[in-house]
């Protein structure tokens, strides 16, 4: 209708969007929409059009004109094309894809693959190639990866040193179990232990973060002789029967009896928590749980230092030292889940727990440990490790020589390429730019995180902090369509999760911020 109305009108368009609106008629507003489309929807023009659509049409002759359907916010968003985002230059061209079409893959997935898995988008992305901080779809389109395969690609996709280490090892020997000796597992255990503080010197190798957390729970109970384990609300530790019980999100829990002896204490969330950034006050609830919900003795206290799936939530200042003291006074050990926060991601420290000045008794890790190769580990003290030796212990694939070769290369690359310092510098710059967006877009309620483990929480109202769940999903779709991949999380699905490979650059950060800016202007 708008196009038909304007097709018969020939006067020159006013030069300013404000003068268009001041034309005082639906016709003036129609010109805004059409002119925006003619200009391929510059962000400023479309944002102006959306603002007018939200505010309603002008008052004419003492009465507000009726807003036609074509002037609605939804209509503007549907009709206005997304701007062409220029990704940072990158000298790599993927080989032509020769596999099945995306439609065929989608059909195969629906018929043969776990129906419980999901993807973020209305229009899913099919990725077939990747290099450094970029991914490519089946058509060769390039995407800037700011989520790193859910915080798993640490040093960059297909890093040549990591790839070569795997090729060399798989050419020599692909698999050997722990009942035989092999140099890779022994060398990596030493190298990993040398990265740990204190007396964390004994390594167990497994295959996933959930498996690592299961093993850590077993260790804690064997060592202490106690049963009660306390985690934080809003935490995520995996989907095995044991780790699912420890996880505190209903989205990830089946309606079945879960493991007993697991409790959850108040999350020390500085943004949404009742005590703000006062960690000592949150720790009082942990003491209450010990006194009221247990026999007075603990096996373990679990925490992520920055909650990953929970939406990049940082823990309140002073909380971990106070919590560690309570746990140890009541017979328990402290377990740091570094599955997402470890391996230099925070920049300031190699392990995220170090940023709070604490040293745990057990550390679990996975994801970035081998740059995407399936591997995980538990590192603990010799005293705790000895308790597992009460019985035989075997893991068929844990410590696989190819996995250990990849993990060794990851440690070397982080050191040789200065990726911990890069995470600090680029992450600080990116966080500063995101704070700038918060001053511009009222949808942004909170920017948080450290290094290259950041979160942007969207709210409909900054005073009530009502989660902007649908707006987050809508913006995520647009950001993807502009060629940038980020994650989504938080209890309400209203947080952008920004956790790129550690080789991310300031140019990449600018591109990411530009995409978020353009998307939020249209939501």
Short mmCIF file of C-alpha atoms in Angstrom, two decimals, residues 23 28 34 59 68-69 81 125 139 145 161 183 253 292 364 367 407 421 469 507:
data_model
loop_
_atom_site.label_atom_id
_atom_site.label_comp_id
_atom_site.label_asym_id
_atom_site.label_seq_id
_atom_site.Cartn_x
_atom_site.Cartn_y
_atom_site.Cartn_z
CA UNK A 23 5.02 16.89 6.94
CA UNK A 28 5.17 11.91 5.15
CA UNK A 34 10.12 4.15 1.11
CA UNK A 59 -1.32 14.84 15.22
CA UNK A 68 -1.65 2.00 8.81
CA UNK A 69 -0.37 -1.59 8.87
CA UNK A 81 16.89 -5.15 4.49
CA UNK A 125 23.49 -21.92 9.87
CA UNK A 139 28.09 -21.60 0.09
CA UNK A 145 32.94 -16.50 15.22
CA UNK A 161 50.42 -26.16 15.17
CA UNK A 183 54.80 -40.45 26.40
CA UNK A 253 16.69 -31.19 34.20
CA UNK A 292 19.90 -26.53 58.33
CA UNK A 364 37.75 -29.57 36.48
CA UNK A 367 36.28 -27.41 26.16
CA UNK A 407 46.33 -30.26 24.37
CA UNK A 421 47.72 -10.98 27.04
CA UNK A 469 13.91 -12.65 26.00
CA UNK A 507 39.10 -5.10 14.43
#
